[in-house]
């Protein structure tokens, strides 16, 4: 699709987003750190390795079952840093608020940012607040950026997947995206569905303490598990095989996806991770995950293979096999 | 003024902004690094000192004489880090784009971000792009966050001003704010007025290389020189005396301020700094600044005194003296 205007698709996290980054950003901000395109930037400084990540949250509605834009903004950036194998330490918070926004709502959002930061063990050390006239922004947008320190033995990157690696998913998929969608559309039948927003850094610590063979970590947010796996397959130039029957989708979530014609593989998660682990260590890492409340439903969903490098394919319930492509359009705008 | 809604004033950088931060943010994000409230956070990590800063740019219009939202976003965060005495190294860029925004405009903005980063000698190493539906944001907002390393001998903070310090201003004031204002209001008589947006980190390097008695650095952006000096007077618990006749204001800028009833002391600058320097070193620091193109019009505008701690007062042209208070309302929304 050719266009001279920015489309919602450009923010989807899928194919068209990637093209925008590749065509416009990378040639200008030309450096080897950015071009890795991991969840965060990894760089050496004074003999130590750091992870640095940024994310802007524009979720609509700003309050949803299980969380709000505030804890989402803390958890999201904590997770991006943790997915680099880093221990997240310091966060910034940049707010854009629409004139007329209720101060009582702002207080709830800030309070929940504080609670989320405490749970993750990070400090919000610098911030900025801009107010724009009514109509120039929708309620509130929050950017968080963060810094973490990578322990010496850790070496995690999306290009590190190796043939034979087991792929572990920490729990059920599509909860966050479906929650936000149903809230936005005013679907009240879905009272038991809540966002999975959570910080995963403590679980990552446990995983890294039992294995030095965790090769890739990724939190499948915008674009979902399908897009995340495609990015890893391409970065690592390997094939990825997953099993449909092993993908945990909660019944209510599956029902709504079916009703609305969405594929849960492409729906955002905000408290889940995918780990690629050397096969000998997979059992230990899985056990470590299961001991954490955010990983109690973790399971092995597939493995890295030498077939079809750069591609993801899924063995279906009925025994067939199909390619899982990257998300091509915008399924759900303003999901995070 | 009591209100239960966010007002434009809350983003002014003045008194009401400070109250919002003090009442809502600080009690929640309760840590000694944030509570310094400098342009950036300063923290120790693995035996080194780092500066970390964030700023969101919502300037309207996005293109203006002398720059655009892109180079403004790079220069602003580079300067915030430099004002901590740090060498800025790595930046993040978080974009919120309105659906329908012209890709050709985005290309210009990204290109100018790249040019500004090259001039400053920093790398944009991580980013995020969100697209929101038409009407949910006004064109484009950009958050930049950044990290810098503080050299060992450097110790700069807004609470470090000492009685006797000379106050040096790097050049004319109010250029950026008046440029944006006249553009926004469609005032075409002001063809010679351009924004001063520029990165000041190289000039700061030169200043710190000739003196170890630079005590405070501040770039007087939102709220202008008047607000910045008040913040320093309060943080350092000292009195600040400045001389009206020493404050450089370009004739066209002064004319527009007079016409519209604005005080240039409270108008935003985006390529100027104020330095508080031990009196014995003031001449050397001033010389170093004058050798830099962004400091060629630098001059000493006042000094730190023991009278009236926490207050700023100005000796006027006609020989009187008046208190320069902190900005109380929002003079100019969306100025940066």
CSV table of C-alpha atoms in Angstrom, one decimal, chain A residues 102-316:
chain,number,residue,atom,x,y,z
A,102,UNK,CA,-9.7,15.7,36.1
A,103,UNK,CA,-7.0,16.0,38.8
A,104,UNK,CA,-8.6,13.2,40.7
A,105,UNK,CA,-7.9,10.9,37.7
A,106,UNK,CA,-4.4,12.1,37.5
A,107,UNK,CA,-3.9,11.3,41.2
A,108,UNK,CA,-5.1,7.7,40.7
A,109,UNK,CA,-2.8,7.3,37.7
A,110,UNK,CA,0.2,8.6,39.5
A,111,UNK,CA,-0.5,6.6,42.6
A,112,UNK,CA,-0.7,3.4,40.5
A,113,UNK,CA,2.5,4.3,38.7
A,114,UNK,CA,4.1,4.5,42.2
A,115,UNK,CA,2.7,1.2,43.2
A,116,UNK,CA,3.9,-0.5,40.0
A,117,UNK,CA,7.3,1.1,40.4
A,118,UNK,CA,7.5,-0.2,44.0
A,119,UNK,CA,6.5,-3.7,43.0
A,120,UNK,CA,9.1,-3.7,40.2
A,121,UNK,CA,11.7,-2.2,42.5
A,122,UNK,CA,12.5,0.8,40.2
A,123,UNK,CA,12.6,4.5,40.9
A,124,UNK,CA,11.0,7.2,38.9
A,125,UNK,CA,13.8,9.8,39.1
A,126,UNK,CA,12.9,12.5,36.5
A,127,UNK,CA,9.8,13.7,34.8
A,128,UNK,CA,8.1,16.3,32.6
A,129,UNK,CA,4.5,17.5,32.4
A,130,UNK,CA,3.1,19.2,29.3
A,131,UNK,CA,-0.5,20.5,29.2
A,132,UNK,CA,-2.1,21.1,25.8
A,133,UNK,CA,-5.3,22.9,25.0
A,134,UNK,CA,-8.6,21.0,25.0
A,135,UNK,CA,-8.8,18.9,21.8
A,136,UNK,CA,-5.1,18.9,21.1
A,137,UNK,CA,-4.7,15.5,22.9
A,138,UNK,CA,-7.1,12.8,24.1
A,139,UNK,CA,-7.0,12.9,27.9
A,140,UNK,CA,-3.5,11.8,28.8
A,141,UNK,CA,-0.4,10.2,27.1
A,142,UNK,CA,2.5,8.9,29.1
A,143,UNK,CA,6.1,8.2,28.0
A,144,UNK,CA,8.3,6.2,30.2
A,145,UNK,CA,12.0,5.6,29.5
A,146,UNK,CA,14.3,3.5,31.6
A,147,UNK,CA,17.8,2.4,32.3
A,148,UNK,CA,18.9,-1.0,33.5
A,149,UNK,CA,22.2,-2.8,34.2
A,150,UNK,CA,23.0,-6.1,32.5
A,151,UNK,CA,24.8,-8.6,34.6
A,152,UNK,CA,28.1,-9.8,33.3
A,153,UNK,CA,27.2,-13.3,32.2
A,154,UNK,CA,24.0,-12.4,30.5
A,155,UNK,CA,23.8,-12.1,26.7
A,156,UNK,CA,20.3,-11.9,25.4
A,157,UNK,CA,19.2,-10.6,22.0
A,158,UNK,CA,16.6,-11.3,19.4
A,159,UNK,CA,19.3,-12.6,17.1
A,160,UNK,CA,20.5,-15.2,19.5
A,161,UNK,CA,17.9,-17.9,18.9
A,162,UNK,CA,19.6,-21.2,18.0
A,163,UNK,CA,18.3,-24.4,16.4
A,164,UNK,CA,17.1,-26.7,19.1
A,165,UNK,CA,16.1,-23.9,21.5
A,166,UNK,CA,12.8,-24.5,23.3
A,167,UNK,CA,10.3,-21.7,23.2
A,168,UNK,CA,8.6,-21.0,26.6
A,169,UNK,CA,5.5,-18.8,26.9
A,170,UNK,CA,4.8,-17.5,30.4
A,171,UNK,CA,1.0,-17.8,30.3
A,172,UNK,CA,-2.3,-17.2,28.5
A,173,UNK,CA,-2.3,-14.8,25.5
A,174,UNK,CA,-4.4,-11.8,24.3
A,175,UNK,CA,-5.8,-10.9,27.7
A,176,UNK,CA,-4.7,-7.2,27.6
A,177,UNK,CA,-5.8,-6.5,24.1
A,178,UNK,CA,-9.2,-8.1,24.4
A,179,UNK,CA,-9.8,-6.3,27.8
A,180,UNK,CA,-9.1,-2.9,26.3
A,181,UNK,CA,-11.1,-3.7,23.2
A,182,UNK,CA,-14.2,-4.8,25.0
A,183,UNK,CA,-14.0,-1.8,27.4
A,184,UNK,CA,-13.7,0.6,24.5
A,185,UNK,CA,-16.5,-0.9,22.6
A,186,UNK,CA,-18.7,-1.0,25.7
A,187,UNK,CA,-19.1,-4.8,25.7
A,188,UNK,CA,-20.2,-5.6,29.1
A,189,UNK,CA,-20.6,-9.3,28.7
A,190,UNK,CA,-16.9,-9.8,29.4
A,191,UNK,CA,-16.9,-9.2,33.1
A,192,UNK,CA,-14.2,-11.8,33.9
A,193,UNK,CA,-11.7,-10.5,31.4
A,194,UNK,CA,-8.8,-8.4,32.8
A,195,UNK,CA,-5.6,-7.1,31.5
A,196,UNK,CA,-2.5,-9.0,32.4
A,197,UNK,CA,-0.4,-5.8,32.9
A,198,UNK,CA,2.5,-6.7,35.3
A,199,UNK,CA,6.2,-6.3,35.7
A,200,UNK,CA,8.2,-9.4,34.8
A,201,UNK,CA,11.6,-8.4,35.9
A,202,UNK,CA,11.7,-10.5,39.1
A,203,UNK,CA,10.7,-13.6,37.1
A,204,UNK,CA,13.4,-12.8,34.6
A,205,UNK,CA,15.9,-12.6,37.5
A,206,UNK,CA,14.9,-16.1,38.6
A,207,UNK,CA,15.1,-17.5,35.1
A,208,UNK,CA,18.6,-16.1,34.6
A,209,UNK,CA,19.7,-17.4,38.0
A,210,UNK,CA,19.1,-21.0,37.0
A,211,UNK,CA,20.4,-20.9,33.4
A,212,UNK,CA,23.1,-19.2,31.4
A,213,UNK,CA,21.4,-20.5,28.2
A,214,UNK,CA,18.5,-18.1,28.0
A,215,UNK,CA,19.1,-16.8,24.4
A,216,UNK,CA,16.1,-14.5,23.7
A,217,UNK,CA,13.5,-12.8,25.8
A,218,UNK,CA,10.6,-10.9,24.4
A,219,UNK,CA,7.3,-9.5,25.8
A,220,UNK,CA,4.8,-9.9,23.0
A,221,UNK,CA,2.9,-6.5,23.3
A,222,UNK,CA,1.7,-4.7,20.2
A,223,UNK,CA,1.4,-7.2,17.4
A,224,UNK,CA,1.2,-10.1,19.9
A,225,UNK,CA,3.0,-13.5,20.0
A,226,UNK,CA,2.7,-13.9,16.2
A,227,UNK,CA,4.6,-10.7,15.4
A,228,UNK,CA,7.2,-11.2,18.2
A,229,UNK,CA,8.1,-14.7,17.0
A,230,UNK,CA,8.4,-13.4,13.4
A,231,UNK,CA,10.8,-10.7,14.5
A,232,UNK,CA,12.9,-13.3,16.3
A,233,UNK,CA,12.8,-15.7,13.4
A,234,UNK,CA,14.1,-13.0,11.1
A,235,UNK,CA,16.7,-11.6,13.4
A,236,UNK,CA,18.1,-15.0,14.2
A,237,UNK,CA,17.6,-16.4,10.7
A,238,UNK,CA,16.1,-19.5,12.0
A,239,UNK,CA,12.7,-21.3,11.6
A,240,UNK,CA,10.3,-21.4,14.5
A,241,UNK,CA,7.7,-24.1,14.9
A,242,UNK,CA,4.9,-23.7,17.4
A,243,UNK,CA,2.0,-26.0,18.3
A,244,UNK,CA,-1.5,-24.5,18.3
A,245,UNK,CA,-2.7,-26.9,21.0
A,246,UNK,CA,0.0,-25.6,23.4
A,247,UNK,CA,-1.0,-21.9,23.0
A,248,UNK,CA,-3.0,-21.0,26.2
A,249,UNK,CA,-5.9,-18.8,25.4
A,250,UNK,CA,-8.5,-18.3,28.2
A,251,UNK,CA,-12.0,-19.4,27.1
A,252,UNK,CA,-13.7,-16.0,27.4
A,253,UNK,CA,-10.8,-14.4,25.4
A,254,UNK,CA,-11.0,-17.1,22.7
A,255,UNK,CA,-14.8,-16.6,22.5
A,256,UNK,CA,-14.5,-12.8,22.0
A,257,UNK,CA,-11.8,-13.2,19.4
A,258,UNK,CA,-13.9,-15.7,17.5
A,259,UNK,CA,-17.0,-13.4,17.8
A,260,UNK,CA,-15.1,-10.4,16.5
A,261,UNK,CA,-12.8,-12.2,14.0
A,262,UNK,CA,-9.5,-11.5,15.8
A,263,UNK,CA,-6.6,-13.9,15.9
A,264,UNK,CA,-5.3,-14.1,19.5
A,265,UNK,CA,-1.8,-14.7,18.1
A,266,UNK,CA,-1.7,-11.0,17.1
A,267,UNK,CA,-3.4,-9.5,20.2
A,268,UNK,CA,-1.3,-7.5,22.7
A,269,UNK,CA,-0.1,-8.9,26.0
A,270,UNK,CA,1.3,-6.7,28.8
A,271,UNK,CA,2.4,-9.2,31.4
A,272,UNK,CA,3.7,-12.2,29.3
A,273,UNK,CA,7.0,-13.2,28.0
A,274,UNK,CA,8.5,-15.6,25.5
A,275,UNK,CA,11.9,-17.2,26.3
A,276,UNK,CA,14.1,-19.1,23.9
A,277,UNK,CA,16.2,-21.4,26.0
A,278,UNK,CA,18.9,-24.0,25.2
A,279,UNK,CA,17.1,-27.4,25.3
A,280,UNK,CA,19.1,-28.8,28.2
A,281,UNK,CA,18.1,-25.9,30.4
A,282,UNK,CA,14.5,-25.6,29.3
A,283,UNK,CA,13.1,-27.7,32.2
A,284,UNK,CA,14.9,-25.7,34.9
A,285,UNK,CA,13.9,-22.4,33.4
A,286,UNK,CA,10.3,-23.5,33.1
A,287,UNK,CA,10.3,-24.6,36.8
A,288,UNK,CA,11.7,-21.2,37.8
A,289,UNK,CA,8.9,-19.5,35.9
A,290,UNK,CA,6.2,-21.7,37.4
A,291,UNK,CA,7.3,-20.6,40.9
A,292,UNK,CA,6.6,-17.0,40.0
A,293,UNK,CA,2.9,-15.9,40.0
A,294,UNK,CA,3.3,-14.4,36.5
A,295,UNK,CA,4.6,-17.6,35.2
A,296,UNK,CA,2.5,-20.3,36.9
A,297,UNK,CA,0.9,-21.2,33.6
A,298,UNK,CA,4.1,-21.2,31.7
A,299,UNK,CA,4.6,-23.9,29.1
A,300,UNK,CA,6.8,-24.9,26.2
A,301,UNK,CA,5.0,-23.9,23.0
A,302,UNK,CA,7.5,-24.9,20.3
A,303,UNK,CA,11.1,-25.0,19.3
A,304,UNK,CA,13.7,-23.5,16.9
A,305,UNK,CA,14.3,-25.5,13.7
A,306,UNK,CA,16.5,-25.3,10.7
A,307,UNK,CA,13.6,-25.5,8.2
A,308,UNK,CA,12.3,-22.3,6.7
A,309,UNK,CA,14.7,-19.8,8.2
A,310,UNK,CA,13.0,-16.4,8.9
A,311,UNK,CA,9.6,-18.0,9.1
A,312,UNK,CA,7.2,-19.1,11.8
A,313,UNK,CA,4.9,-22.0,11.2
A,314,UNK,CA,2.3,-23.6,13.4
A,315,UNK,CA,1.2,-27.2,13.7
A,316,UNK,CA,-2.6,-26.9,13.9
